[in-house]
């Protein structure tokens, strides 16, 4: 035992430190097996939380867009991609509205999404409109949204 050798003067504290560091390196470098999730009982599986199922491809880099805790972002964020759609955007237009995974799937397919509780500061009222995602690949922020109003039939 190294501690006994240190006590007897046969080893230095540095020897113990090096021994511990080598043991840690060995533990870190051992590849751990992947867990087969099908064998874990449901009561122990994580519930709630965001799904990591891809919602579509990022319009900026092509990697999958996935759901996070507060938004839907590109899985290529570690590579520098800044694409994200926040679940609850911080602009007054979305004061009473939020985005869902289904909304983001539609946006990524180029479809428009109808929202019924968009907010107008000017009139201090909610209104409904279709949102069309417009993304600038050079933007350091998420996409912008163009409003499209339903044409009312003339009576």
PDB file of N, CA, C and O in Angstrom, residues 20-32:
ATOM      1  N   UNK A  20      -3.017   7.835  -8.062  1.00  0.00           N
ATOM      2  CA  UNK A  20      -4.447   8.187  -8.142  1.00  0.00           C
ATOM      3  C   UNK A  20      -4.775   8.742  -9.529  1.00  0.00           C
ATOM      4  O   UNK A  20      -5.795   8.384 -10.130  1.00  0.00           O
ATOM      5  N   UNK A  21      -3.916   9.609 -10.066  1.00  0.00           N
ATOM      6  CA  UNK A  21      -4.158  10.175 -11.398  1.00  0.00           C
ATOM      7  C   UNK A  21      -4.184   9.090 -12.471  1.00  0.00           C
ATOM      8  O   UNK A  21      -5.027   9.116 -13.373  1.00  0.00           O
ATOM      9  N   UNK A  22      -3.268   8.121 -12.379  1.00  0.00           N
ATOM     10  CA  UNK A  22      -3.251   7.013 -13.341  1.00  0.00           C
ATOM     11  C   UNK A  22      -4.542   6.203 -13.252  1.00  0.00           C
ATOM     12  O   UNK A  22      -5.108   5.801 -14.269  1.00  0.00           O
ATOM     13  N   UNK A  23      -5.016   5.953 -12.031  1.00  0.00           N
ATOM     14  CA  UNK A  23      -6.246   5.201 -11.842  1.00  0.00           C
ATOM     15  C   UNK A  23      -7.436   5.954 -12.450  1.00  0.00           C
ATOM     16  O   UNK A  23      -8.284   5.371 -13.132  1.00  0.00           O
ATOM     17  N   UNK A  24      -7.481   7.268 -12.259  1.00  0.00           N
ATOM     18  CA  UNK A  24      -8.565   8.089 -12.822  1.00  0.00           C
ATOM     19  C   UNK A  24      -8.514   8.049 -14.344  1.00  0.00           C
ATOM     20  O   UNK A  24      -9.540   7.895 -15.008  1.00  0.00           O
ATOM     21  N   UNK A  25      -7.318   8.183 -14.923  1.00  0.00           N
ATOM     22  CA  UNK A  25      -7.178   8.123 -16.386  1.00  0.00           C
ATOM     23  C   UNK A  25      -7.673   6.786 -16.920  1.00  0.00           C
ATOM     24  O   UNK A  25      -8.347   6.729 -17.945  1.00  0.00           O
ATOM     25  N   UNK A  26      -7.338   5.715 -16.235  1.00  0.00           N
ATOM     26  CA  UNK A  26      -7.795   4.394 -16.665  1.00  0.00           C
ATOM     27  C   UNK A  26      -9.315   4.288 -16.647  1.00  0.00           C
ATOM     28  O   UNK A  26      -9.924   3.748 -17.576  1.00  0.00           O
ATOM     29  N   UNK A  27      -9.931   4.818 -15.600  1.00  0.00           N
ATOM     30  CA  UNK A  27     -11.401   4.773 -15.483  1.00  0.00           C
ATOM     31  C   UNK A  27     -12.049   5.590 -16.588  1.00  0.00           C
ATOM     32  O   UNK A  27     -12.998   5.143 -17.230  1.00  0.00           O
ATOM     33  N   UNK A  28     -11.504   6.778 -16.844  1.00  0.00           N
ATOM     34  CA  UNK A  28     -12.073   7.669 -17.868  1.00  0.00           C
ATOM     35  C   UNK A  28     -11.942   7.059 -19.261  1.00  0.00           C
ATOM     36  O   UNK A  28     -12.842   7.176 -20.086  1.00  0.00           O
ATOM     37  N   UNK A  29     -10.846   6.399 -19.537  1.00  0.00           N
ATOM     38  CA  UNK A  29     -10.590   5.877 -20.879  1.00  0.00           C
ATOM     39  C   UNK A  29     -11.286   4.567 -21.195  1.00  0.00           C
ATOM     40  O   UNK A  29     -11.260   4.115 -22.332  1.00  0.00           O
ATOM     41  N   UNK A  30     -11.908   3.942 -20.227  1.00  0.00           N
ATOM     42  CA  UNK A  30     -12.632   2.700 -20.486  1.00  0.00           C
ATOM     43  C   UNK A  30     -13.979   3.053 -21.119  1.00  0.00           C
ATOM     44  O   UNK A  30     -14.732   3.862 -20.588  1.00  0.00           O
ATOM     45  N   UNK A  31     -14.251   2.477 -22.285  1.00  0.00           N
ATOM     46  CA  UNK A  31     -15.523   2.750 -22.952  1.00  0.00           C
ATOM     47  C   UNK A  31     -16.642   2.029 -22.220  1.00  0.00           C
ATOM     48  O   UNK A  31     -16.565   0.826 -21.963  1.00  0.00           O
ATOM     49  N   UNK A  32     -17.666   2.803 -21.873  1.00  0.00           N
ATOM     50  CA  UNK A  32     -18.797   2.246 -21.129  1.00  0.00           C
ATOM     51  C   UNK A  32     -19.834   1.697 -22.110  1.00  0.00           C
ATOM     52  O   UNK A  32     -20.087   2.295 -23.151  1.00  0.00           O
TER      53      UNK A  32
END
